[in-house]
mmCIF file of C-alpha atoms and ligand atoms in Angstrom:
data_model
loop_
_atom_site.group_PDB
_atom_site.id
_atom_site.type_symbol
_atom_site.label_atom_id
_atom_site.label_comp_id
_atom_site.label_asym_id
_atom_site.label_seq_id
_atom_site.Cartn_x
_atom_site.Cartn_y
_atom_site.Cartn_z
ATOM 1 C CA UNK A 212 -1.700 16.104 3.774
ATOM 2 C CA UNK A 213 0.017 18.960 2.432
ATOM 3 C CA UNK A 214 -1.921 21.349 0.251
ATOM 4 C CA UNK A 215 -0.540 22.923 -2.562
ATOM 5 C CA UNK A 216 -2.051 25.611 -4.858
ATOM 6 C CA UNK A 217 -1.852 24.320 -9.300
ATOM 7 C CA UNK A 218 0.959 26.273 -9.619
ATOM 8 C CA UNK A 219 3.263 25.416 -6.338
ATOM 9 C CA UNK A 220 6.319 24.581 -7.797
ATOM 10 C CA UNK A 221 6.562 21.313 -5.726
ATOM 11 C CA UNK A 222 3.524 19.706 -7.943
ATOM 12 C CA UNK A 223 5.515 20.781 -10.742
ATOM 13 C CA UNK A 224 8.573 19.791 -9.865
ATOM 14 C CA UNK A 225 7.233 16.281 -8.308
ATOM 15 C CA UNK A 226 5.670 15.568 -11.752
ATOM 16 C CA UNK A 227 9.127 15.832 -13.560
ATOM 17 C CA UNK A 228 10.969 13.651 -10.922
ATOM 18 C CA UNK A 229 12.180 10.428 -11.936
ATOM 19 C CA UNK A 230 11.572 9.152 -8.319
ATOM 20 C CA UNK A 231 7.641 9.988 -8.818
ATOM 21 C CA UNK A 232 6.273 6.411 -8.901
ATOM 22 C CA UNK A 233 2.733 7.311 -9.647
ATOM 23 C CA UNK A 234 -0.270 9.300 -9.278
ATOM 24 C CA UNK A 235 -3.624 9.017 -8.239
ATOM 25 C CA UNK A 236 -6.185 12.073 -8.776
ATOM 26 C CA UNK A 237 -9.603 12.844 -7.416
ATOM 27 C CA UNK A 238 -11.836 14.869 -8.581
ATOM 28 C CA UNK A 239 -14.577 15.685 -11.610
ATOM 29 C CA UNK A 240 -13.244 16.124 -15.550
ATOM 30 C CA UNK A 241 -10.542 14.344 -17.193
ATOM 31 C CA UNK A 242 -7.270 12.393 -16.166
ATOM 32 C CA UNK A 243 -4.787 14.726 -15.580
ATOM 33 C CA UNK A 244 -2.206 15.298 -18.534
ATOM 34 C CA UNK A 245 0.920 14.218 -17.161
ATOM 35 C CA UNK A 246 4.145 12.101 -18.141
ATOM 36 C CA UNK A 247 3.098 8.668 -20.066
ATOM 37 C CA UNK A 248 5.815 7.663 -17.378
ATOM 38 C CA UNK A 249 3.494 8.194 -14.786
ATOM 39 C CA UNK A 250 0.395 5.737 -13.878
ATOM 40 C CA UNK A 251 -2.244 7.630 -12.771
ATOM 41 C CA UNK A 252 -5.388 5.932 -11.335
ATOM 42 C CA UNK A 253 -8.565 8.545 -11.737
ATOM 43 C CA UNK A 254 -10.857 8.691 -9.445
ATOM 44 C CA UNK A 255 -14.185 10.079 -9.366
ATOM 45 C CA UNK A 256 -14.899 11.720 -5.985
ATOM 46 C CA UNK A 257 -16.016 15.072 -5.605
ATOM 47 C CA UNK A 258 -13.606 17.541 -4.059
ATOM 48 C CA UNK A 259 -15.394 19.274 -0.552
ATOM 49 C CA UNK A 260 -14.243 23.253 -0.241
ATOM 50 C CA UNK A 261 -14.168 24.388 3.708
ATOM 51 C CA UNK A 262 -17.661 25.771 2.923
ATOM 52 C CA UNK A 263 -18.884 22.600 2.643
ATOM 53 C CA UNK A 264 -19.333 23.495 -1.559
ATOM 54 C CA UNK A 265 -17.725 20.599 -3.726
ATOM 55 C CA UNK A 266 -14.906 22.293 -5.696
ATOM 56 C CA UNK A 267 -14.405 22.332 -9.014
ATOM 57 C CA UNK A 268 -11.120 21.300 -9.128
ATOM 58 C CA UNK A 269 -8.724 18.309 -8.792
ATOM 59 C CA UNK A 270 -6.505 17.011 -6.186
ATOM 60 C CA UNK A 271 -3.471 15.445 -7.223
ATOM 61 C CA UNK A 272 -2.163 12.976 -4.405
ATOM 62 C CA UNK A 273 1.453 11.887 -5.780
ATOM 63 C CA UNK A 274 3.805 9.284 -4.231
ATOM 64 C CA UNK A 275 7.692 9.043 -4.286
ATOM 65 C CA UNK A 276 10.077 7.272 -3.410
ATOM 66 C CA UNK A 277 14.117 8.129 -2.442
ATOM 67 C CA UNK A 278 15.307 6.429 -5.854
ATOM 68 C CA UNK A 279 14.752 6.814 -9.197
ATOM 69 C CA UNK A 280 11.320 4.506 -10.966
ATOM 70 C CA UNK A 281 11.190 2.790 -14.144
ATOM 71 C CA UNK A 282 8.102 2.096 -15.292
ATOM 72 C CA UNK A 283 6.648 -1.231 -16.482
ATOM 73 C CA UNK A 284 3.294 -2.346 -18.233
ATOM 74 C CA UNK A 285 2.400 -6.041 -17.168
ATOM 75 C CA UNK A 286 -1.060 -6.771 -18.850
ATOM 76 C CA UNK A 287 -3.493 -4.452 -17.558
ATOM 77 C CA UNK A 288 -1.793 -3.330 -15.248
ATOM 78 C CA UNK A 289 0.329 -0.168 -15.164
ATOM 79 C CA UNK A 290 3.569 -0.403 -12.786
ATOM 80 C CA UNK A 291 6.468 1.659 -11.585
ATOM 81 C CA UNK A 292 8.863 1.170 -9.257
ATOM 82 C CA UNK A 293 12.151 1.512 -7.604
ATOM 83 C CA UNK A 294 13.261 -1.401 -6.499
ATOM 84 C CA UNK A 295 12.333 -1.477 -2.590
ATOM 85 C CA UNK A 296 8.106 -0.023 -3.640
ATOM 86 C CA UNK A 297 5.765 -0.009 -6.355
ATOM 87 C CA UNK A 298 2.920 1.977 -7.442
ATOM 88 C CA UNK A 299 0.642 -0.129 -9.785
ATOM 89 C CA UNK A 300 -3.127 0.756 -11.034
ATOM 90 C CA UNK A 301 -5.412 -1.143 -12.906
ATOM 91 C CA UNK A 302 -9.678 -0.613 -14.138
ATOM 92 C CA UNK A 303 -12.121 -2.231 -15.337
ATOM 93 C CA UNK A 304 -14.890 -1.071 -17.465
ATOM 94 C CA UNK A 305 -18.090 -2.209 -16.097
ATOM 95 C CA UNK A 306 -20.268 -1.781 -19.502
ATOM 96 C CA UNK A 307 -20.554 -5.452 -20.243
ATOM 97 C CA UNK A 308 -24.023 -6.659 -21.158
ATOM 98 C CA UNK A 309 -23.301 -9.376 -18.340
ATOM 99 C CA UNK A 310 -25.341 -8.604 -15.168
ATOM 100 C CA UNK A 311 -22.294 -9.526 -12.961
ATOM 101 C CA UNK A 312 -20.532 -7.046 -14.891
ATOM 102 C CA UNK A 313 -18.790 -5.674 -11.262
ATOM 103 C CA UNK A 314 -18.020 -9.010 -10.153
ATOM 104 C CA UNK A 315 -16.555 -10.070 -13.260
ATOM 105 C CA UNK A 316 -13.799 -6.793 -13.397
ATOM 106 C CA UNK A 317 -13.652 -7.302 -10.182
ATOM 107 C CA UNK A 318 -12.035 -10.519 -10.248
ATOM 108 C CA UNK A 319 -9.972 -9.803 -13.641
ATOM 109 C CA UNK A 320 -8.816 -6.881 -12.310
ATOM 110 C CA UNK A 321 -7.160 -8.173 -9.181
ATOM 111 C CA UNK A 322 -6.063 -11.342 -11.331
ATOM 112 C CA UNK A 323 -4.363 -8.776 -13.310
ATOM 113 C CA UNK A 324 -3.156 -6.738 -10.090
ATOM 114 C CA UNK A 325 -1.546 -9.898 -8.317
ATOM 115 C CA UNK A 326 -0.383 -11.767 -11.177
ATOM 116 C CA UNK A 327 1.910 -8.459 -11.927
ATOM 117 C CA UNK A 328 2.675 -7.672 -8.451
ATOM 118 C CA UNK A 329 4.024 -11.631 -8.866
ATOM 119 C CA UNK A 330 6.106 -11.274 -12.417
ATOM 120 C CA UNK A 331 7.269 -7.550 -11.367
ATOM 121 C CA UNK A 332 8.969 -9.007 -8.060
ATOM 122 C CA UNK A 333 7.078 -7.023 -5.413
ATOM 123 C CA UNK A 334 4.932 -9.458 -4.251
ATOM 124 C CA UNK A 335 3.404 -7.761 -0.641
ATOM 125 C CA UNK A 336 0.533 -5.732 -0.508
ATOM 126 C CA UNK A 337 0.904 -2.914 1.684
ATOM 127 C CA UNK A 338 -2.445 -0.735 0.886
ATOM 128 C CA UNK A 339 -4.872 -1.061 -1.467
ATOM 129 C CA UNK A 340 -7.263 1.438 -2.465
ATOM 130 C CA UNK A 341 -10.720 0.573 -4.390
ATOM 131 C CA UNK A 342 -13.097 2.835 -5.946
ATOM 132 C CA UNK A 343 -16.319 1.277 -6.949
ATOM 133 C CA UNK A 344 -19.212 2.751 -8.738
ATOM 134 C CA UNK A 345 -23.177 2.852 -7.576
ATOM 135 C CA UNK A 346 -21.376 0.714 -4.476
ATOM 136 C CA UNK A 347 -24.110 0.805 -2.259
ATOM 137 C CA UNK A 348 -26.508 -1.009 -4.610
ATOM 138 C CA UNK A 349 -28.207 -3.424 -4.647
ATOM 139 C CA UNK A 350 -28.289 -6.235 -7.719
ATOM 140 C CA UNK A 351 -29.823 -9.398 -8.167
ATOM 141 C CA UNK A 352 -30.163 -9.158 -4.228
ATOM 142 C CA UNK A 353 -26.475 -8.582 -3.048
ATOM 143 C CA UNK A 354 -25.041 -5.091 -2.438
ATOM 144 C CA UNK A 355 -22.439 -4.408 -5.039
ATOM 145 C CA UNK A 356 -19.790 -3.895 -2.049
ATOM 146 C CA UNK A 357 -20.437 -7.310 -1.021
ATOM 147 C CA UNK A 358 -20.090 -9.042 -4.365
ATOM 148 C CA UNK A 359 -16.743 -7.067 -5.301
ATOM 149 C CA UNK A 360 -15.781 -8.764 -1.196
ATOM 150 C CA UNK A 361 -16.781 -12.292 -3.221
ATOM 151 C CA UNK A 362 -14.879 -12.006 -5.814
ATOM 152 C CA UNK A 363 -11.880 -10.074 -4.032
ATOM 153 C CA UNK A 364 -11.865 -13.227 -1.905
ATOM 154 C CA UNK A 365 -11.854 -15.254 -4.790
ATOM 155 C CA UNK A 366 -8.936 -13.764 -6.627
ATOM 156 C CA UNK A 367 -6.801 -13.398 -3.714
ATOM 157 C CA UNK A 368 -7.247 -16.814 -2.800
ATOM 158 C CA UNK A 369 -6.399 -18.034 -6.138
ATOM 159 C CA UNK A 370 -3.152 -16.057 -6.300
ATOM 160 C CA UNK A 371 -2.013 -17.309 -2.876
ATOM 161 C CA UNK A 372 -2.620 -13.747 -1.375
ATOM 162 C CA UNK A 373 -3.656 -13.812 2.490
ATOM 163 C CA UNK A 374 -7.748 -13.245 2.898
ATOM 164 C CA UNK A 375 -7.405 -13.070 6.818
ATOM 165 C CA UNK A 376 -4.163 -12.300 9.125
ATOM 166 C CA UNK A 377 -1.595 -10.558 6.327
ATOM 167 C CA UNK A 378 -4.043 -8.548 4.157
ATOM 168 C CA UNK A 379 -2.849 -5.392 3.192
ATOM 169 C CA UNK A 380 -4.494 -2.205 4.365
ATOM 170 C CA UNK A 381 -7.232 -0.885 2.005
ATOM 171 C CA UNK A 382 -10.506 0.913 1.553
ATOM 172 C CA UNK A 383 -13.594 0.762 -0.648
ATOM 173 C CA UNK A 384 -15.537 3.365 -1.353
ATOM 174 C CA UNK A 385 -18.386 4.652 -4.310
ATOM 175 C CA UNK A 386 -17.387 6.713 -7.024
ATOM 176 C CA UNK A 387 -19.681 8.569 -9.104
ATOM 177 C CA UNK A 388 -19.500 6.700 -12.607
ATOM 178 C CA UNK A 389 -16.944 5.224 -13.985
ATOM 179 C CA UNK A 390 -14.930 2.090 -14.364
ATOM 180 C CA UNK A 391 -14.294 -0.228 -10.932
ATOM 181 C CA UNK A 392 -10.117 1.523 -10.555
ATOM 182 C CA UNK A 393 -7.976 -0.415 -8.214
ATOM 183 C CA UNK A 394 -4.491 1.405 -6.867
ATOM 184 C CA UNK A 395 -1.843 -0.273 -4.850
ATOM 185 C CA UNK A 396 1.112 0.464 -3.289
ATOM 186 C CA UNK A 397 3.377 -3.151 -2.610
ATOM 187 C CA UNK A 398 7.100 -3.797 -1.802
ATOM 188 C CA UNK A 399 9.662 -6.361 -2.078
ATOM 189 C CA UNK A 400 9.606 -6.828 2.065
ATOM 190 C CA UNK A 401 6.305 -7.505 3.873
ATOM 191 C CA UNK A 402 5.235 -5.316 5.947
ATOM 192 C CA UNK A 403 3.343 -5.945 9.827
ATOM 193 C CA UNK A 404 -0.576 -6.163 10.196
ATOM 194 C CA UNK A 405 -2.008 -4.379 12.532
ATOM 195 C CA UNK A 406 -5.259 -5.111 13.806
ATOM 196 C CA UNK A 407 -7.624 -2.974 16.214
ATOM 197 C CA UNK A 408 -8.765 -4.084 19.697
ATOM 198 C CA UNK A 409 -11.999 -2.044 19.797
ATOM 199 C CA UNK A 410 -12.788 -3.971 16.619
ATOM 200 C CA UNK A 411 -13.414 -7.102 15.263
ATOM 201 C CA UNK A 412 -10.844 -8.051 12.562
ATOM 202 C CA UNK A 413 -12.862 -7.275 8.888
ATOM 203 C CA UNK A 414 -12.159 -10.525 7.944
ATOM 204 C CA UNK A 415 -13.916 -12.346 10.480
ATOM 205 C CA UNK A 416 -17.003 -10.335 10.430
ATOM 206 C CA UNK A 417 -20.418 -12.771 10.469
ATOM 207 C CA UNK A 418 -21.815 -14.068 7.702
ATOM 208 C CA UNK A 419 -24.470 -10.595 8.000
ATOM 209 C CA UNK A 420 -22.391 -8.486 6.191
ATOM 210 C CA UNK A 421 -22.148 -10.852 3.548
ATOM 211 C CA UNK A 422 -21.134 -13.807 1.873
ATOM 212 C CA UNK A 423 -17.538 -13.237 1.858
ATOM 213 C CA UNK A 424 -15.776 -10.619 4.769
ATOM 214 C CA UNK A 425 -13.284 -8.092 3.059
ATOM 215 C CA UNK A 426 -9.821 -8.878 2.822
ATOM 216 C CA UNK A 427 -8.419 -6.056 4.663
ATOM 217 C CA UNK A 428 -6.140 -5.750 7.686
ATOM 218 C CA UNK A 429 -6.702 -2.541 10.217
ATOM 219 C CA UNK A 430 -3.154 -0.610 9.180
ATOM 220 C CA UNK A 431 0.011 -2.172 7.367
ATOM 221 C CA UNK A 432 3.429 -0.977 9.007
ATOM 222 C CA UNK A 433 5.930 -1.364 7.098
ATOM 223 C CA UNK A 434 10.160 -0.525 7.629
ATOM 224 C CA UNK A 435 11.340 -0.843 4.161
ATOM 225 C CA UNK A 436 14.948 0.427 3.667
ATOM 226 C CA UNK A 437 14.476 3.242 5.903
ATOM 227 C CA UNK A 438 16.042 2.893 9.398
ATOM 228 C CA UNK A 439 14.797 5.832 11.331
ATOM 229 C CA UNK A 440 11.180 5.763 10.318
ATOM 230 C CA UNK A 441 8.406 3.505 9.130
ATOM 231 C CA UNK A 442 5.610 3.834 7.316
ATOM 232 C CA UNK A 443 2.128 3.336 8.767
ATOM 233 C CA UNK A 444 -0.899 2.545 6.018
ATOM 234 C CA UNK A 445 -3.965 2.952 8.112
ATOM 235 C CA UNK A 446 -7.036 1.311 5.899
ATOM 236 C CA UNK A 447 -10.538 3.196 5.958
ATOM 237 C CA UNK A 448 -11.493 3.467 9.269
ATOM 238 C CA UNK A 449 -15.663 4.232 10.718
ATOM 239 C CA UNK A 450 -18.075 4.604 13.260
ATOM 240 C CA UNK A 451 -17.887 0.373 14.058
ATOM 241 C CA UNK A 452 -17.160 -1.158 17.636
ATOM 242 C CA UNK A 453 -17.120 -5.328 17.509
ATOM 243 C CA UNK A 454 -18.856 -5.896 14.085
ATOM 244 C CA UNK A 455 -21.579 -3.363 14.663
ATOM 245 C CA UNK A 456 -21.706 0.285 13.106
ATOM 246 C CA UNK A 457 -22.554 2.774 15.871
ATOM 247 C CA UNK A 458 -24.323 6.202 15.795
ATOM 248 C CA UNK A 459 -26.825 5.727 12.906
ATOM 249 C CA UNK A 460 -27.657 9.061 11.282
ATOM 250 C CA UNK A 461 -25.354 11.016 13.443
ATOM 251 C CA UNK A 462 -22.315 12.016 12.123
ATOM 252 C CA UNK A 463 -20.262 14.085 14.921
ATOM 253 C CA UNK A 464 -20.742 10.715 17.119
ATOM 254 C CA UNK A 465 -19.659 8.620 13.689
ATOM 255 C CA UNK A 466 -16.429 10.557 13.202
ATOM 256 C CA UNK A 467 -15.911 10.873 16.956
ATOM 257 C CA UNK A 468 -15.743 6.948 17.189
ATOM 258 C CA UNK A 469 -13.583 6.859 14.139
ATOM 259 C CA UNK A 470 -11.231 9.391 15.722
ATOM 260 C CA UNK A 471 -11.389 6.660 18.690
ATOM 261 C CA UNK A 472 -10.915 3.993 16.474
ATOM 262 C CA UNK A 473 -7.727 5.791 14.313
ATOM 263 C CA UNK A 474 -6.201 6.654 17.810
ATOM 264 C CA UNK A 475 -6.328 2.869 19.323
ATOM 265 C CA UNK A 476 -4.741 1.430 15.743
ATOM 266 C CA UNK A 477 -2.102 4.098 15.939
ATOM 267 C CA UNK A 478 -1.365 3.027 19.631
ATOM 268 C CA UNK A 479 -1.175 -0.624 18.815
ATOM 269 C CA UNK A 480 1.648 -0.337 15.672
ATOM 270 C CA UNK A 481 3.092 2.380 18.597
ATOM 271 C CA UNK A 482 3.440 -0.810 20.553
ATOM 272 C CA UNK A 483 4.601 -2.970 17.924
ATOM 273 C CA UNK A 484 7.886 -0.356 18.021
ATOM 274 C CA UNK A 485 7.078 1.516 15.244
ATOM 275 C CA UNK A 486 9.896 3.649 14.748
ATOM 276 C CA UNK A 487 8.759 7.493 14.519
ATOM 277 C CA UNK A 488 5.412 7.404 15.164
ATOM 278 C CA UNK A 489 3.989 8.575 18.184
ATOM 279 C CA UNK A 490 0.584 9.970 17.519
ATOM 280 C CA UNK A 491 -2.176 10.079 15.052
ATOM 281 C CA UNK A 492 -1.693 13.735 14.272
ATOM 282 C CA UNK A 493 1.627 12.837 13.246
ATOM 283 C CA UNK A 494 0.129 11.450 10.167
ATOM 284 C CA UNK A 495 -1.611 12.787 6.859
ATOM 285 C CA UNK A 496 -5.758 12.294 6.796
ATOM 286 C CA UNK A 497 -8.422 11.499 3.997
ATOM 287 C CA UNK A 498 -11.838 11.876 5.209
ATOM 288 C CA UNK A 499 -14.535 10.243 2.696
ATOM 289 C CA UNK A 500 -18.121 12.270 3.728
ATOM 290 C CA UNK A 501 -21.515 10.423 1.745
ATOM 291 C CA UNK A 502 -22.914 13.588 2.255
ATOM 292 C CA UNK A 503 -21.103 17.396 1.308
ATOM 293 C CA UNK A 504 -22.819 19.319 4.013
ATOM 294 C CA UNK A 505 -21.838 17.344 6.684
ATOM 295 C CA UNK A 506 -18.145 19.112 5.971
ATOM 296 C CA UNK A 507 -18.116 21.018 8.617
ATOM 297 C CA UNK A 508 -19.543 18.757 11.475
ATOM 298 C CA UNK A 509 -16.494 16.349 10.734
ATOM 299 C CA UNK A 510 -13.665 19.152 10.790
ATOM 300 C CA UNK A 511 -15.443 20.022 14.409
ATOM 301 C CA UNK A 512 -14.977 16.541 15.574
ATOM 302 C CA UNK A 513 -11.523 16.826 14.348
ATOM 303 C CA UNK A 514 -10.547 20.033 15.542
ATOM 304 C CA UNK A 515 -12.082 18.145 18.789
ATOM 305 C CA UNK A 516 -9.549 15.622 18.647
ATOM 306 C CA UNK A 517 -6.427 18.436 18.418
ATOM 307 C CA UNK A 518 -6.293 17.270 14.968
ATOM 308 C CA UNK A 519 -5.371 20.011 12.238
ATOM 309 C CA UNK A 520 -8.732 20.125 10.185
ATOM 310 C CA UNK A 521 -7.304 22.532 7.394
ATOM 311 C CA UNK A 522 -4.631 19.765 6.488
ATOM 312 C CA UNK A 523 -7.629 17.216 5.724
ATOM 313 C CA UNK A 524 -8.491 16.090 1.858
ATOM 314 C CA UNK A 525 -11.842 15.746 2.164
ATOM 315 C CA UNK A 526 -14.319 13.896 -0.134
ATOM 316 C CA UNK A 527 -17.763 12.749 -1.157
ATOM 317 C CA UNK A 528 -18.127 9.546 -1.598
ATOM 318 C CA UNK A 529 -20.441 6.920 -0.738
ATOM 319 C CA UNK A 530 -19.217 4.252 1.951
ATOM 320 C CA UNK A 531 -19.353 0.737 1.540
ATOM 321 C CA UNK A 532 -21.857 0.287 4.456
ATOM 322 C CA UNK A 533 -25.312 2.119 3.817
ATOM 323 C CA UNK A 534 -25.050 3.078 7.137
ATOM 324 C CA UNK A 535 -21.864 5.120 7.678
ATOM 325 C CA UNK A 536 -21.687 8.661 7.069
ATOM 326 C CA UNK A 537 -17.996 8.822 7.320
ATOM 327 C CA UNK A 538 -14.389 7.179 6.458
ATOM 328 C CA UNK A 539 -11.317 8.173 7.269
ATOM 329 C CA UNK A 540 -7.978 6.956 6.689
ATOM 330 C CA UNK A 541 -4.127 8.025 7.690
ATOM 331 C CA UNK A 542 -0.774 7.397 6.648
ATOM 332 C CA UNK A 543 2.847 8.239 8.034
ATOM 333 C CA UNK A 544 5.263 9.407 8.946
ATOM 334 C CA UNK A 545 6.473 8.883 5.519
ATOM 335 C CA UNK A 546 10.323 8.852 4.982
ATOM 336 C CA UNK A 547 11.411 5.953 2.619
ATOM 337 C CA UNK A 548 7.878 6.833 0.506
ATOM 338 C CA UNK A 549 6.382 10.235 0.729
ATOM 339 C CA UNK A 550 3.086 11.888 -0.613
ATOM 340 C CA UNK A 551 2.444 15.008 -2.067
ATOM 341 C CA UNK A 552 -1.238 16.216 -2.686
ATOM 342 C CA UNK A 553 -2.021 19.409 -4.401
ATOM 343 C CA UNK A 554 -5.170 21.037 -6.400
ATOM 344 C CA UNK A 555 -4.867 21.085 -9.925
ATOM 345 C CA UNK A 556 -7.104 23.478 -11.617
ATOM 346 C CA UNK A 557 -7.620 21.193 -14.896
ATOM 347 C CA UNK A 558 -7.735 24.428 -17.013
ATOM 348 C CA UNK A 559 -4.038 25.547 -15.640
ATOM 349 C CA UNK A 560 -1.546 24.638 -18.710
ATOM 350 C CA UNK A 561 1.241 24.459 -16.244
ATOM 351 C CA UNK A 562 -0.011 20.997 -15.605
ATOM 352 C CA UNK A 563 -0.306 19.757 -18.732
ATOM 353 C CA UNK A 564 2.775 18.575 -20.755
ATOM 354 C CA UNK A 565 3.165 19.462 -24.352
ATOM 355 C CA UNK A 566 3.903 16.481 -26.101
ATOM 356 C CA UNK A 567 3.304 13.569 -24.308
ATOM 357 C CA UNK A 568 -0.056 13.490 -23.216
ATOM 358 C CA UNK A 569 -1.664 11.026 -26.335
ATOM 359 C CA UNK A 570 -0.138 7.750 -24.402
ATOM 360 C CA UNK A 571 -1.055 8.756 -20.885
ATOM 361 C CA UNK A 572 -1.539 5.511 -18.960
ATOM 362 C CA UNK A 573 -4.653 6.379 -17.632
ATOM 363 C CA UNK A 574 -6.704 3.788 -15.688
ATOM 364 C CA UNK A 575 -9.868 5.992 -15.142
HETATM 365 C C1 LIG B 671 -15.140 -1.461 7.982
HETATM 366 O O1 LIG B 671 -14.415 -1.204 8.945
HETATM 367 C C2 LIG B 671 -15.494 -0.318 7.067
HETATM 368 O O2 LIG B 671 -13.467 -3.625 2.000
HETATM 369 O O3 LIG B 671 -11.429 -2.956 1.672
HETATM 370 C C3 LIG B 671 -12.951 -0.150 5.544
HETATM 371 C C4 LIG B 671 -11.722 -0.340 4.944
HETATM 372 C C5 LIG B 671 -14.048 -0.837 5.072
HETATM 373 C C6 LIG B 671 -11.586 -1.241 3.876
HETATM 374 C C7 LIG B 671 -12.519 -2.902 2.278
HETATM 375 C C8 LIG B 671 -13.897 -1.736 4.007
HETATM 376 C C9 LIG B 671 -12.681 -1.927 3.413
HETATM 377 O O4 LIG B 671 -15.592 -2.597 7.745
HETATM 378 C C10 LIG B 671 -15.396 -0.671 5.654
#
């Protein structure tokens, strides 16, 4: 990913651009004061400095497309688009007194999602990301990770959405408080799955991991309108061969065998004749770390791999297995839709927008 100081003018300039579909930021504080045009999902994830120090500070990861957006409010759900992609966002609050309260948003949440990816006319998934408090805990004896798969399942199934082969690309990981905040990008055109030979497809892990498997395909490739490059969403990707997570307790070997596990996905939509895409540094990285310190073991192994580690986002969160240290994710070479990711310092005015900032369609 790019990385852009508060006041590059690009971050300015992308938040005044009709094309801007939407935003997602990560980071402590408040949702970022931007354009009520503008859904923004807020995520709470710390920020990790090179020094291994989280930062005090936001990222701001914003997507575009070639055409201009008009935005559109469907329930819950807060949409824009530009007739080819969509950026929608939706939360949940998860204060109910109800002690399914998770499983509960999240099936009204993806209800939500799907029923206004249907009514909206963009009815394909292509990547899916999910941010999901305390995720690693455990209630009334099932990991919260594995009741949001349950009820995932559920909702998907009930909305005609594919569980197995034809799931979109997506991740899960904890946030630290905070509503359960769901953010999608879909399209009017499917896109390909792409699964991973070194790996057993997510959604037919064993019964183990729980009583539903997540509803997630490897990477989504996807042409859209664009002739001379596609887009490849690569979902959270970790330290597991088969069904099995490898290298307990040691990260370097964990990212190493994600780095593995990124390159052999990146080969297979390679020979699927994805158009621009040769190699995995060709595309932008996220790297979720549980723990801070670890930092600089994981920008090793990717320095390692020839990989550019000062063009990483990096951030804590916890991982929806207990026992992986790290997740990483990639997407590119992005032509018909294009990210921009930048720190916002939330005290720098040049961010915030006078007038409009009362109806900002926050989802955090
Ligand atoms: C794995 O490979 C790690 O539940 O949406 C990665 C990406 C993982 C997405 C999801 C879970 C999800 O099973 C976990």
């Amino acid at each position: 990913m790019r990385w852009l100081s508060a006041d590059d003018p690009a971050i300015s300039r992308a938040l005044r651009d009709p094309r801007t579909l939407g935003l997602a930021t990560h980071g402590g504080g408040a949702p970022l004061a931007v354009d009520a045009r503008f859904p923004q999902a807020h995520l709470r994830k710390h920020v990790i400095g090179s020094d291994a120090q989280v930062v005090d500070a936001q990222v701001v990861e914003i997507w575009s497309g070639r055409t201009e957006a008009r935005t559109e409010t469907i329930g819950a759900t807060y949409c824009r688009h530009n007739g080819e992609v969509m950026f929608a966002t939706v939360s949940a609050p998860l204060e109910s007194a109800s002690n399914d309260a998770l499983g509960e948003g999240t099936y009204i949440a993806y209800q939500s999602l799907l029923a206004a990816l249907r009514a909206s006319g963009y009815p394909h998934l292509l990547r899916v990301w999910n941010s999901i408090p305390d995720i690693n805990l455990n209630e009334d004896g099932l990991e919260r990770y594995r009741r949001f798969n349950l009820l995932r399942h559920k909702a998907y199934e009930e909305l005609h959405q594919p569980t197995g082969a034809g799931a979109p690309a997506a991740c899960a990981l904890g946030s630290f408080g905070g509503p359960l905040v769901l953010y999608c990008l879909a399209s009017k055109t499917p896109p390909q799955a792409i699964e991973n030979p070194r790996q057993t497809s997510a959604y037919q892990y064993p019964q183990q991991y729980g009583p539903r498997a997540p509803s997630f395909s490897r990477a989504a490739l996807w042409r859209g309108g664009e002739d001379q490059s596609d887009v490849l969403f690569v979902s959270g990707t970790a330290s597991i061969v088969g069904h099995q997570t490898l290298h307990h307790g040691n990260v370097a070997a964990q990212t190493h065998e994600t780095l593995t596990n990124l390159q052999a996905i990146v080969a297979e939509a390679v020979s699927r004749d994805a158009r621009g895409l040769v190699v995995l540094s060709d595309l932008h990285l996220k790297a979720y770390i549980r723990n801070a310190e670890d930092v600089p073991i994981v920008r090793q192994a990717l320095a390692g791999h020839g990989l550019d580690a000062d063009a990483v986002l990096y951030l804590q969160a916890d991982i929806c297995r207990a026992d992986l240290l790290v997740e990483i994710e990639a997407i590119g070479p992005a032509q018909s839709i294009a990210v921009t990711t930048g720190t916002a310092d939330t005290q720098d005015s040049s961010f915030r927008s006078s007038n409009d900032s009362q109806a900002l369609p926050e989802s955090g």
